[in-house]
Structures are given as C-alpha cells and as structure tokens.
Amino acid sequence: MTSSTRRTVRLGLLFCAPAILGLLCLTLYPVLASFYWSFCDYRVLLPPKFIGGGNYAHLIYDDIFWTSLWNTVYFAVFSIPLGIVAAFVLALLLNQKVRGQALYRTCFYVPSVVPLVASSVLWIWLFNPQAGPINDLLRHLGIANPPGWFSDPAWSKPAIILWSVWGVGGAMIIFLAGLQDVPQELYEAAEVDGARAWQRVIHVTLPFLSPHILFVVIMGLIGSFQFFTPAYVMTGGHGGPVDSTLFYSFYLFLAGFADFKMGYACAMAWILLLIVLGATLLVFKSSARHLYYAGGEGGDGP
Amino acid sequence: MAEGFQKLVAAFEKEHPKIRVNLVFAANDLATNQKYFSAVAAGTPPDVIFVDGPQVASWAEWGALEPLTKRVQAAGIREQDYFPPCWRQNSYQGNVWAMTFCADPNFGFVWNKEAFRKAGLDPDRPPKTMAELDACAEKLTRVEDGEITAIGLIPWAQYGGANSMYTWGWAFGGEFFDAARKRVTATDPKVVKALDWMCSYAKKYDVTKIASLQQGFGAAEQNPFYTGKVSLMCLHIGGIAEIERYAPNLDYGVGFLPASPGGEAQSSWVGGWCIGLARGARHQQAGWEFIRWLSHDDEGTTLVGRETGLFPGRQDSPYFDEIKDKPHYGDYLRILQACKHQRPVMPVQAFYMRQLQRAVDNAIYGKKTPQQALQDAEQKTQAELDMVRAGQRAEAGS
C-alpha cells in the first residue's frame, strides 16, 4: 500500500466512523446484550442475574407463549398469500392503460401510508358488529347473523387479516414495477401462439414476477412475525378476546414493558429471530426451482 | 386534571418560595413506565413521581423508588391518619414507599333513574341484594332483532376484567391474597362463586352480543351510562365531574354495591394515585416537602380535593367537611370510609391483574370453567411471585 492509498483509507475510515460507531454502539451492542440478557433474570433497574437457560425452559411451559405463536402463524399463513394475490391482481389491473391510471394507482396506494394507529381506529369502526358498514353490507346481502369480529374469539383474527389486506399498497407497487420489465414481445408471441389472457398471465407474467413475489413473501414473513400495532390498538392493549389477537411481538412487549421481565422478553426475541431465519431459509430453498431471473444465470425460466 | 395540577403547583410554590416545581405530564400507561424506568436506570430521574397504588410494591421491589419511612416519621405522620387500605398499599417489606394523595373509592354503584322509570322500576330503590340486582338488570335490558340495544349491567366491564373480578370477588366475600403466607388465593371458593355469577350474565345474554354492544360505546357525551345503554354500573369518583361536564341533566343515584348472600356488606376497595420519591432523585428534601404537602398538609389535601375532584388519602383532611353534605360526593365519602380492601400488596400485582383479566375472559367466553380459569391465574401468579421471592432470598443470602 502506498502512502497515498493509506491516507485515502484512513480518511475514508474517518468519514465512515460515525456510521461505524453508530452500528457498533446502537445495533451490535444491543444485539449482543440482549443475547446475554436472555440468559438472565433482568428487571431493568436491578443488575442482571445469570440464570442459564431458565428463561428458555420457562417458555416451553408457558401456554400463553404457545398461544401467541399460534396466533402469529395463523396470521402469517392467511395474510401473506391473501395479500400477495390482492396485490398481484391490483397490479395487473392498474397496469392497464386506462384514463385516470395515475389516480387509481394513488388511491390504492394511499392506505399503506396511513399511520397504523389511525387506520386501526378506523377499522374498529368498520368492524363494529352492530353499526359498522361491513356488517351492514353483510346484512343487506341476506346474512342474518354477521360475525361479531372483535367481539368473538373465532372472528378476531380473520378481522385483522382482512385489515392487513387493506395495506397491500407496498407490494402492489413492487409488482407494478416488475410488470414494466416483462418484455412485450413475449406477450405478442404468446398471443400469436393462441394463448388466452389468463394463460399469458400464468406463463409469461408470473415467471417474470417470481423474484418480486419471493421478495414480498420474505418481507411479509418478517412483517407478520413482528405484527403488533393494530392488534394493540384494536384490542385496547389486551390482545383479546380470550388472547385471540395476542401476537408474538405483543406478548414479548408485555413481558418486557408491563412485567419488566426483560430477560424473558430477550429470550422470546431470540427465538423469534430463529423462527424467522428458519422460515426464510425454507422459503428460499423451496422456491429456488421456481425462480426466473431475466438475463441472470440459473433458474429454468419459460 | 392537568389544569388542576398546575393550580396545585402554583399554590405550593407560593407557600414555598424557595422551591420550584417543574411539572411534566405523561399518560398513565406502559410507555410512561418504560420512560420512567429508563430515566432511573440512566441516573437522570425526576425528583417526584406519581405511582399507581397497586404498582407501589413492584416499583419498590425493582428499585424505582426511595423509601420514605424516616421522612414520614420525622414529619410526625402516622398510619392512622390515612384510610387503612391507602396506607397498606404503600407499605412493603417494612418500609413506606409512597403517599396516597388521592384515594379512589372503588366503587360507587350508580343507577340511571330515568332508565328505571322507563322500565317500570322505582328510581329511588336501587337493588340491595344480588337477587334484586339480577332481576333489575333483566328489566333494564332491551333486545331488538336479536341485538342487545341496552343492558342492565355488564359485570365484567367495571374498568376491565381484573378490576371487575376484584370488585365482585370481595363483594362475594372472597380474598385474593394471603399476605402472611405469601399465597395467591384466586381459587378462594367465594371468588370462584363471584366469577360463576359473572358468567351467568355471559350465558344469559350471550357474551358476543354484549361485546358487540360494547364496541359501540363511546367516550365523553357518548358514555353508555349517559345514553342509557348501560343502566347499572360501578363508577369511580372522577365520574361525577365528567357527568357534570358531559351530561349535566343525567338523573342518577350513587350507593353501595349490592350485597351477596354470605358476602360482604357495603363492599369496596381503594385504588388511587400515590406519589413517591424517584430512586436517585437529586432534590430529595424538596421533593419530600412536595409529597408531604400534597398528601398530608391541610391546605394541600384540600386543594387536591377541590382541583381534581378526587379525595385525599388523609382521613381527617378539612376537605371532607366541605363535601360531606354535597350530593353524590357525600355518598362516595361514606363508601371510602367503609373501604376494607386494596389490591394485593406484592411485587407481581400487575402480572396478577393480567392473569385475572385472562381468567375472566376465558370464563365468560366459556373456554374454561370459572374454577379452571382462576386456578390457572393462581398457579401462574404464584410461580411468578415465588421466582421474585427466590431472588430476594438469594440477595439476602449473598
């Protein structure tokens, strides 16, 4: 290394220092500390006391932990596919060249920039079993006994899943961007070969969008496992009725900040990391065959 | 409340020219606890902090408060100066950790007289026994097209499931905690009986139908008690001022909870706000003077009553002479004087309340029997308490 490159490296490091320090102090340190505390009885104001795997062992016998995990998996399993289908269909529709295209796109994207708390409050009203518009509509359609939504443990999770579909704007934009990359000549060729509209979607559009779908699935997985705010707001901080909307992060929050069992909460956070990591790897592995990267290597596209 | 406190602080500063009080408002919620704990951990706590009565023991246990015992003794403040449950909830492990500046008699049992008249009931004769209550509640309930449009009473909706459980559990003669043996007693047969009774409403009127009605409940002018959607309920004392403000024409009565056979007559318990010295506070002497003035001083306690509409914790505060003949307030004073209970004084009280909430939820929705639901709450809370106590012993031993 010449003296001038050394100087450049030094200067470079100097300029990067704030970011590097920030990363070390505000990300790496808390991550490592939380790992250590997950093996401690830690009540915030008293010094942490090492208790080995006590927190993890305790979690196994905590039925509410399992309930919260089940609620979260239930939410992920329904909300991710439903969200993707909704976003995909919206993207296809909004990709049509019609008058007012920009306006429609804006309308469907707007819900995803509404603050979570505000949209939660709005949806509590929409889901109101007696006076809400959703049940009004259902009654007009001839359903005499529409669901109780947040009054009924069997319907509270479906209600939250429906809410989540309202906010698919982000995924929709990603798909919309992906749609611009699909070569027009492929559609034309397919049309010449006699493919119908839905065949063109399945055999041309979908393969080209597969990397986008993978991205949305993974972001959706991470998002669902961290799902918190609407459940907290819509149920007044209880996760009710009967713990039916007590999601994983919600329970973690209560352990940490209501009971000040920080060690326990840290253990839950690390298990959450492992679950999300495992699920993501699984999605990666199982999707590799179906992925098509235009212009890239690997993958056996159309 | 905020305006009232500004006036209190102004009065305090006038009397104490050398002390300046910097009032910082924060909501009474989990986020605030988190902020307060972070501030203490960082060594930059406020001097004085409001603490919810049932949290005093756990805050003391986790090291968030300074003990006040010596200062209390030096100021000549005696246990008998306070309503007994108010004093009890601030005493933990042989120390006094906070002072009750606002005693909250839980609850006044209120009835909507207009609704009574409409239902053909005598508005001056509220239910005195559980049997009368059930009959009365039935008459006050209206069902239209399969939906409940008005209900007499929702037993589990008295400021949340846990507070409801405490209220009815004590009224039925039960006890929730054996302080001497440090045992959680949620399965006390009388507590189970109380939950059983609560569940009878869930079955009779269909809990999801009631919950649907509840989702339409609003705040302020839309309070279900003012609009006649709920005609019988427990009301805490701050409710009087709210009624004066939002529903000044509401015709209602305040009395004791109905008595249950084999239960406790004139049952009530105390909640309310306490004030303590933050752990590591820099101005402890001045901070203590503010605490003493607010919770014990003749002028301070009187102003607390006048400005906040709540009651002082000190039994012989001159404020009580002002209101003892005032409509509704006088009723609340009698309830406070008869008060026997406070929520269990133990470090995992908030945890216990969440388990009770869960038990009530599970029982009314028929997921568990009352016995099973309370047994789960008891076991979990006991395990949690034992864990904390094991930690204390380890500390004492080391």
mmCIF file of N, CA, C and O in Angstrom, chain B residues 90-162:
data_model
loop_
_atom_site.group_PDB
_atom_site.id
_atom_site.type_symbol
_atom_site.label_atom_id
_atom_site.label_comp_id
_atom_site.label_asym_id
_atom_site.label_seq_id
_atom_site.Cartn_x
_atom_site.Cartn_y
_atom_site.Cartn_z
ATOM 1 N N ASN B 90 -49.127 1.231 50.384
ATOM 2 C CA ASN B 90 -47.821 1.861 50.223
ATOM 3 C C ASN B 90 -46.757 1.275 51.146
ATOM 4 O O ASN B 90 -45.621 1.717 51.135
ATOM 5 N N SER B 91 -47.154 0.303 51.969
ATOM 6 C CA SER B 91 -46.205 -0.300 52.905
ATOM 7 C C SER B 91 -45.771 -1.648 52.361
ATOM 8 O O SER B 91 -46.602 -2.513 52.087
ATOM 9 N N TYR B 92 -44.483 -1.806 52.204
ATOM 10 C CA TYR B 92 -43.977 -3.053 51.625
ATOM 11 C C TYR B 92 -42.613 -3.349 52.220
ATOM 12 O O TYR B 92 -41.765 -2.448 52.308
ATOM 13 N N GLN B 93 -42.415 -4.570 52.678
ATOM 14 C CA GLN B 93 -41.145 -5.014 53.255
ATOM 15 C C GLN B 93 -40.664 -4.085 54.373
ATOM 16 O O GLN B 93 -39.486 -3.749 54.443
ATOM 17 N N GLY B 94 -41.612 -3.651 55.203
ATOM 18 C CA GLY B 94 -41.237 -2.864 56.373
ATOM 19 C C GLY B 94 -40.945 -1.396 56.106
ATOM 20 O O GLY B 94 -40.485 -0.688 57.001
ATOM 21 N N ASN B 95 -41.175 -0.930 54.893
ATOM 22 C CA ASN B 95 -40.950 0.481 54.591
ATOM 23 C C ASN B 95 -42.189 1.119 53.977
ATOM 24 O O ASN B 95 -43.028 0.428 53.401
ATOM 25 N N VAL B 96 -42.236 2.445 54.100
ATOM 26 C CA VAL B 96 -43.256 3.211 53.381
ATOM 27 C C VAL B 96 -42.592 3.729 52.109
ATOM 28 O O VAL B 96 -41.491 4.282 52.153
ATOM 29 N N TRP B 97 -43.254 3.526 50.962
ATOM 30 C CA TRP B 97 -42.606 3.844 49.677
ATOM 31 C C TRP B 97 -43.277 4.979 48.938
ATOM 32 O O TRP B 97 -42.732 5.488 47.957
ATOM 33 N N ALA B 98 -44.468 5.344 49.349
ATOM 34 C CA ALA B 98 -45.189 6.411 48.648
ATOM 35 C C ALA B 98 -46.296 6.898 49.557
ATOM 36 O O ALA B 98 -46.584 6.276 50.583
ATOM 37 N N MET B 99 -46.898 8.023 49.215
ATOM 38 C CA MET B 99 -48.016 8.551 49.976
ATOM 39 C C MET B 99 -49.235 8.650 49.056
ATOM 40 O O MET B 99 -49.102 9.048 47.899
ATOM 41 N N THR B 100 -50.398 8.294 49.598
ATOM 42 C CA THR B 100 -51.615 8.411 48.797
ATOM 43 C C THR B 100 -52.101 9.848 48.851
ATOM 44 O O THR B 100 -52.490 10.325 49.907
ATOM 45 N N PHE B 101 -52.048 10.532 47.730
ATOM 46 C CA PHE B 101 -52.597 11.894 47.737
ATOM 47 C C PHE B 101 -54.012 11.887 47.195
ATOM 48 O O PHE B 101 -54.749 12.849 47.325
ATOM 49 N N CYS B 102 -54.383 10.759 46.560
ATOM 50 C CA CYS B 102 -55.722 10.689 46.004
ATOM 51 C C CYS B 102 -56.275 9.295 46.226
ATOM 52 O O CYS B 102 -55.768 8.331 45.683
ATOM 53 N N ALA B 103 -57.274 9.206 47.100
ATOM 54 C CA ALA B 103 -57.906 7.925 47.376
ATOM 55 C C ALA B 103 -59.093 7.779 46.445
ATOM 56 O O ALA B 103 -59.867 8.714 46.278
ATOM 57 N N ASP B 104 -59.196 6.635 45.847
ATOM 58 C CA ASP B 104 -60.222 6.419 44.839
ATOM 59 C C ASP B 104 -61.127 5.297 45.329
ATOM 60 O O ASP B 104 -60.792 4.134 45.217
ATOM 61 N N PRO B 105 -62.276 5.646 45.954
ATOM 62 C CA PRO B 105 -63.141 4.577 46.465
ATOM 63 C C PRO B 105 -63.761 3.794 45.314
ATOM 64 O O PRO B 105 -64.455 4.370 44.481
ATOM 65 N N ASN B 106 -63.459 2.514 45.252
ATOM 66 C CA ASN B 106 -63.974 1.687 44.155
ATOM 67 C C ASN B 106 -65.016 0.706 44.677
ATOM 68 O O ASN B 106 -64.675 -0.232 45.329
ATOM 69 N N PHE B 107 -66.230 0.876 44.394
ATOM 70 C CA PHE B 107 -66.743 1.908 43.504
ATOM 71 C C PHE B 107 -68.032 2.447 44.078
ATOM 72 O O PHE B 107 -68.615 1.841 44.955
ATOM 73 N N GLY B 108 -68.462 3.550 43.494
ATOM 74 C CA GLY B 108 -69.839 3.928 43.726
ATOM 75 C C GLY B 108 -70.679 3.105 42.771
ATOM 76 O O GLY B 108 -70.353 2.981 41.593
ATOM 77 N N PHE B 109 -71.735 2.486 43.283
ATOM 78 C CA PHE B 109 -72.631 1.744 42.406
ATOM 79 C C PHE B 109 -73.697 2.731 41.946
ATOM 80 O O PHE B 109 -74.444 3.270 42.754
ATOM 81 N N VAL B 110 -73.744 3.010 40.655
ATOM 82 C CA VAL B 110 -74.652 4.057 40.178
ATOM 83 C C VAL B 110 -75.772 3.461 39.331
ATOM 84 O O VAL B 110 -75.592 2.428 38.687
ATOM 85 N N TRP B 111 -76.928 4.096 39.406
ATOM 86 C CA TRP B 111 -78.047 3.651 38.588
ATOM 87 C C TRP B 111 -78.693 4.839 37.913
ATOM 88 O O TRP B 111 -78.767 5.934 38.487
ATOM 89 N N ASN B 112 -79.119 4.617 36.689
ATOM 90 C CA ASN B 112 -79.735 5.657 35.875
ATOM 91 C C ASN B 112 -81.229 5.701 36.205
ATOM 92 O O ASN B 112 -81.981 4.792 35.866
ATOM 93 N N LYS B 113 -81.647 6.759 36.879
ATOM 94 C CA LYS B 113 -83.035 6.805 37.371
ATOM 95 C C LYS B 113 -84.045 6.888 36.230
ATOM 96 O O LYS B 113 -85.138 6.335 36.322
ATOM 97 N N GLU B 114 -83.666 7.582 35.156
ATOM 98 C CA GLU B 114 -84.560 7.700 34.014
ATOM 99 C C GLU B 114 -84.848 6.306 33.427
ATOM 100 O O GLU B 114 -85.999 5.957 33.133
ATOM 101 N N ALA B 115 -83.785 5.511 33.297
ATOM 102 C CA ALA B 115 -83.951 4.154 32.766
ATOM 103 C C ALA B 115 -84.822 3.315 33.696
ATOM 104 O O ALA B 115 -85.632 2.503 33.246
ATOM 105 N N PHE B 116 -84.667 3.540 34.997
ATOM 106 C CA PHE B 116 -85.502 2.824 35.975
ATOM 107 C C PHE B 116 -86.976 3.139 35.743
ATOM 108 O O PHE B 116 -87.826 2.257 35.705
ATOM 109 N N ARG B 117 -87.271 4.435 35.566
ATOM 110 C CA ARG B 117 -88.662 4.829 35.352
ATOM 111 C C ARG B 117 -89.216 4.184 34.101
ATOM 112 O O ARG B 117 -90.313 3.645 34.094
ATOM 113 N N LYS B 118 -88.411 4.224 33.020
ATOM 114 C CA LYS B 118 -88.882 3.661 31.745
ATOM 115 C C LYS B 118 -89.167 2.174 31.872
ATOM 116 O O LYS B 118 -90.059 1.648 31.213
ATOM 117 N N ALA B 119 -88.365 1.485 32.708
ATOM 118 C CA ALA B 119 -88.534 0.041 32.846
ATOM 119 C C ALA B 119 -89.570 -0.301 33.911
ATOM 120 O O ALA B 119 -89.767 -1.466 34.248
ATOM 121 N N GLY B 120 -90.219 0.735 34.461
ATOM 122 C CA GLY B 120 -91.235 0.491 35.472
ATOM 123 C C GLY B 120 -90.657 0.144 36.835
ATOM 124 O O GLY B 120 -91.316 -0.504 37.647
ATOM 125 N N LEU B 121 -89.421 0.562 37.089
ATOM 126 C CA LEU B 121 -88.801 0.304 38.392
ATOM 127 C C LEU B 121 -88.833 1.587 39.222
ATOM 128 O O LEU B 121 -88.882 2.691 38.678
ATOM 129 N N ASP B 122 -88.774 1.418 40.525
ATOM 130 C CA ASP B 122 -88.772 2.572 41.408
ATOM 131 C C ASP B 122 -87.376 3.216 41.396
ATOM 132 O O ASP B 122 -86.408 2.602 41.834
ATOM 133 N N PRO B 123 -87.274 4.462 40.896
ATOM 134 C CA PRO B 123 -85.944 5.078 40.750
ATOM 135 C C PRO B 123 -85.252 5.346 42.083
ATOM 136 O O PRO B 123 -84.049 5.584 42.106
ATOM 137 N N ASP B 124 -85.991 5.319 43.177
ATOM 138 C CA ASP B 124 -85.362 5.580 44.468
ATOM 139 C C ASP B 124 -85.085 4.293 45.235
ATOM 140 O O ASP B 124 -84.772 4.328 46.420
ATOM 141 N N ARG B 125 -85.228 3.177 44.544
ATOM 142 C CA ARG B 125 -84.985 1.914 45.210
ATOM 143 C C ARG B 125 -83.998 1.073 44.374
ATOM 144 O O ARG B 125 -84.394 0.219 43.589
ATOM 145 N N PRO B 126 -82.710 1.352 44.520
ATOM 146 C CA PRO B 126 -81.711 0.568 43.776
ATOM 147 C C PRO B 126 -81.645 -0.856 44.324
ATOM 148 O O PRO B 126 -82.086 -1.089 45.456
ATOM 149 N N PRO B 127 -81.146 -1.816 43.560
ATOM 150 C CA PRO B 127 -81.047 -3.186 44.067
ATOM 151 C C PRO B 127 -80.115 -3.260 45.279
ATOM 152 O O PRO B 127 -79.053 -2.653 45.283
ATOM 153 N N LYS B 128 -80.578 -3.979 46.307
ATOM 154 C CA LYS B 128 -79.779 -4.075 47.529
ATOM 155 C C LYS B 128 -79.103 -5.435 47.664
ATOM 156 O O LYS B 128 -78.146 -5.580 48.413
ATOM 157 N N THR B 129 -79.639 -6.429 46.962
ATOM 158 C CA THR B 129 -79.047 -7.762 47.031
ATOM 159 C C THR B 129 -78.757 -8.234 45.610
ATOM 160 O O THR B 129 -79.221 -7.635 44.643
ATOM 161 N N MET B 130 -77.977 -9.312 45.511
ATOM 162 C CA MET B 130 -77.640 -9.845 44.196
ATOM 163 C C MET B 130 -78.896 -10.305 43.458
ATOM 164 O O MET B 130 -79.002 -10.118 42.244
ATOM 165 N N ALA B 131 -79.830 -10.914 44.183
ATOM 166 C CA ALA B 131 -81.055 -11.388 43.538
ATOM 167 C C ALA B 131 -81.827 -10.210 42.957
ATOM 168 O O ALA B 131 -82.295 -10.254 41.814
ATOM 169 N N GLU B 132 -81.912 -9.125 43.744
ATOM 170 C CA GLU B 132 -82.587 -7.925 43.243
ATOM 171 C C GLU B 132 -81.849 -7.344 42.037
ATOM 172 O O GLU B 132 -82.456 -6.890 41.075
ATOM 173 N N LEU B 133 -80.513 -7.401 42.121
ATOM 174 C CA LEU B 133 -79.699 -6.868 41.028
ATOM 175 C C LEU B 133 -79.995 -7.616 39.730
ATOM 176 O O LEU B 133 -80.209 -7.002 38.680
ATOM 177 N N ASP B 134 -80.008 -8.958 39.820
ATOM 178 C CA ASP B 134 -80.242 -9.763 38.616
ATOM 179 C C ASP B 134 -81.616 -9.459 38.015
ATOM 180 O O ASP B 134 -81.753 -9.304 36.798
ATOM 181 N N ALA B 135 -82.619 -9.352 38.889
ATOM 182 C CA ALA B 135 -83.979 -9.099 38.406
ATOM 183 C C ALA B 135 -84.059 -7.711 37.767
ATOM 184 O O ALA B 135 -84.651 -7.521 36.697
ATOM 185 N N CYS B 136 -83.424 -6.765 38.424
ATOM 186 C CA CYS B 136 -83.413 -5.382 37.968
ATOM 187 C C CYS B 136 -82.694 -5.283 36.616
ATOM 188 O O CYS B 136 -83.184 -4.646 35.674
ATOM 189 N N ALA B 137 -81.539 -5.940 36.514
ATOM 190 C CA ALA B 137 -80.748 -5.906 35.280
ATOM 191 C C ALA B 137 -81.556 -6.478 34.120
ATOM 192 O O ALA B 137 -81.495 -5.977 32.998
ATOM 193 N N GLU B 138 -82.310 -7.510 34.419
ATOM 194 C CA GLU B 138 -83.104 -8.128 33.358
ATOM 195 C C GLU B 138 -84.155 -7.147 32.826
ATOM 196 O O GLU B 138 -84.338 -7.015 31.618
ATOM 197 N N LYS B 139 -84.805 -6.452 33.760
ATOM 198 C CA LYS B 139 -85.843 -5.500 33.330
ATOM 199 C C LYS B 139 -85.260 -4.347 32.523
ATOM 200 O O LYS B 139 -85.938 -3.743 31.697
ATOM 201 N N LEU B 140 -83.984 -4.023 32.789
ATOM 202 C CA LEU B 140 -83.369 -2.871 32.123
ATOM 203 C C LEU B 140 -82.749 -3.237 30.775
ATOM 204 O O LEU B 140 -82.230 -2.378 30.069
ATOM 205 N N THR B 141 -82.776 -4.528 30.436
ATOM 206 C CA THR B 141 -82.153 -4.974 29.194
ATOM 207 C C THR B 141 -83.185 -4.983 28.069
ATOM 208 O O THR B 141 -84.312 -5.434 28.258
ATOM 209 N N ARG B 142 -82.782 -4.477 26.911
ATOM 210 C CA ARG B 142 -83.665 -4.482 25.743
ATOM 211 C C ARG B 142 -82.996 -5.201 24.583
ATOM 212 O O ARG B 142 -81.827 -4.959 24.271
ATOM 213 N N VAL B 143 -83.741 -6.090 23.941
ATOM 214 C CA VAL B 143 -83.219 -6.820 22.780
ATOM 215 C C VAL B 143 -84.119 -6.512 21.598
ATOM 216 O O VAL B 143 -85.335 -6.612 21.701
ATOM 217 N N GLU B 144 -83.516 -6.075 20.480
ATOM 218 C CA GLU B 144 -84.297 -5.795 19.270
ATOM 219 C C GLU B 144 -83.677 -6.533 18.100
ATOM 220 O O GLU B 144 -82.475 -6.406 17.852
ATOM 221 N N ASP B 145 -84.452 -7.307 17.376
ATOM 222 C CA ASP B 145 -83.977 -8.080 16.219
ATOM 223 C C ASP B 145 -82.748 -8.915 16.565
ATOM 224 O O ASP B 145 -81.796 -8.991 15.796
ATOM 225 N N GLY B 146 -82.749 -9.509 17.725
ATOM 226 C CA GLY B 146 -81.620 -10.366 18.093
ATOM 227 C C GLY B 146 -80.388 -9.614 18.571
ATOM 228 O O GLY B 146 -79.391 -10.218 18.939
ATOM 229 N N GLU B 147 -80.428 -8.275 18.526
ATOM 230 C CA GLU B 147 -79.283 -7.497 19.016
ATOM 231 C C GLU B 147 -79.668 -6.844 20.329
ATOM 232 O O GLU B 147 -80.786 -6.344 20.477
ATOM 233 N N ILE B 148 -78.689 -6.805 21.265
ATOM 234 C CA ILE B 148 -78.947 -6.102 22.517
ATOM 235 C C ILE B 148 -78.777 -4.608 22.264
ATOM 236 O O ILE B 148 -77.749 -4.176 21.747
ATOM 237 N N THR B 149 -79.780 -3.815 22.575
ATOM 238 C CA THR B 149 -79.644 -2.372 22.359
ATOM 239 C C THR B 149 -79.425 -1.621 23.674
ATOM 240 O O THR B 149 -78.944 -0.503 23.679
ATOM 241 N N ALA B 150 -79.778 -2.250 24.772
ATOM 242 C CA ALA B 150 -79.492 -1.664 26.084
ATOM 243 C C ALA B 150 -79.403 -2.811 27.071
ATOM 244 O O ALA B 150 -80.086 -3.825 26.911
ATOM 245 N N ILE B 151 -78.550 -2.640 28.074
ATOM 246 C CA ILE B 151 -78.370 -3.730 29.038
ATOM 247 C C ILE B 151 -78.344 -3.165 30.446
ATOM 248 O O ILE B 151 -77.954 -2.001 30.655
ATOM 249 N N GLY B 152 -78.792 -3.982 31.396
ATOM 250 C CA GLY B 152 -78.797 -3.527 32.781
ATOM 251 C C GLY B 152 -77.396 -3.395 33.330
ATOM 252 O O GLY B 152 -76.993 -2.333 33.808
ATOM 253 N N LEU B 153 -76.638 -4.475 33.232
ATOM 254 C CA LEU B 153 -75.310 -4.500 33.854
ATOM 255 C C LEU B 153 -74.409 -5.435 33.061
ATOM 256 O O LEU B 153 -74.858 -6.491 32.611
ATOM 257 N N ILE B 154 -73.148 -5.055 32.887
ATOM 258 C CA ILE B 154 -72.149 -5.959 32.319
ATOM 259 C C ILE B 154 -71.130 -6.222 33.429
ATOM 260 O O ILE B 154 -70.226 -5.405 33.647
ATOM 261 N N PRO B 155 -71.280 -7.331 34.150
ATOM 262 C CA PRO B 155 -70.481 -7.498 35.375
ATOM 263 C C PRO B 155 -68.968 -7.413 35.147
ATOM 264 O O PRO B 155 -68.247 -6.947 36.026
ATOM 265 N N TRP B 156 -68.492 -7.835 33.970
ATOM 266 C CA TRP B 156 -67.037 -7.868 33.759
ATOM 267 C C TRP B 156 -66.511 -6.571 33.140
ATOM 268 O O TRP B 156 -65.353 -6.495 32.779
ATOM 269 N N ALA B 157 -67.365 -5.574 32.994
ATOM 270 C CA ALA B 157 -66.920 -4.335 32.348
ATOM 271 C C ALA B 157 -66.788 -3.197 33.347
ATOM 272 O O ALA B 157 -67.061 -2.055 33.038
ATOM 273 N N GLN B 158 -66.402 -3.502 34.575
ATOM 274 C CA GLN B 158 -66.200 -2.449 35.572
ATOM 275 C C GLN B 158 -64.722 -2.068 35.568
ATOM 276 O O GLN B 158 -63.940 -2.551 36.364
ATOM 277 N N TYR B 159 -64.348 -1.234 34.616
ATOM 278 C CA TYR B 159 -62.956 -0.813 34.458
ATOM 279 C C TYR B 159 -62.038 -2.013 34.198
ATOM 280 O O TYR B 159 -61.006 -2.180 34.831
ATOM 281 N N GLY B 160 -62.455 -2.864 33.282
ATOM 282 C CA GLY B 160 -61.633 -4.006 32.889
ATOM 283 C C GLY B 160 -61.958 -5.258 33.672
ATOM 284 O O GLY B 160 -62.534 -5.210 34.764
ATOM 285 N N GLY B 161 -61.577 -6.395 33.091
ATOM 286 C CA GLY B 161 -61.898 -7.683 33.698
ATOM 287 C C GLY B 161 -61.293 -7.867 35.078
ATOM 288 O O GLY B 161 -61.936 -8.400 35.988
ATOM 289 N N ALA B 162 -60.047 -7.409 35.265
ATOM 290 C CA ALA B 162 -59.377 -7.653 36.539
ATOM 291 C C ALA B 162 -60.016 -6.832 37.661
ATOM 292 O O ALA B 162 -60.304 -7.356 38.744
#
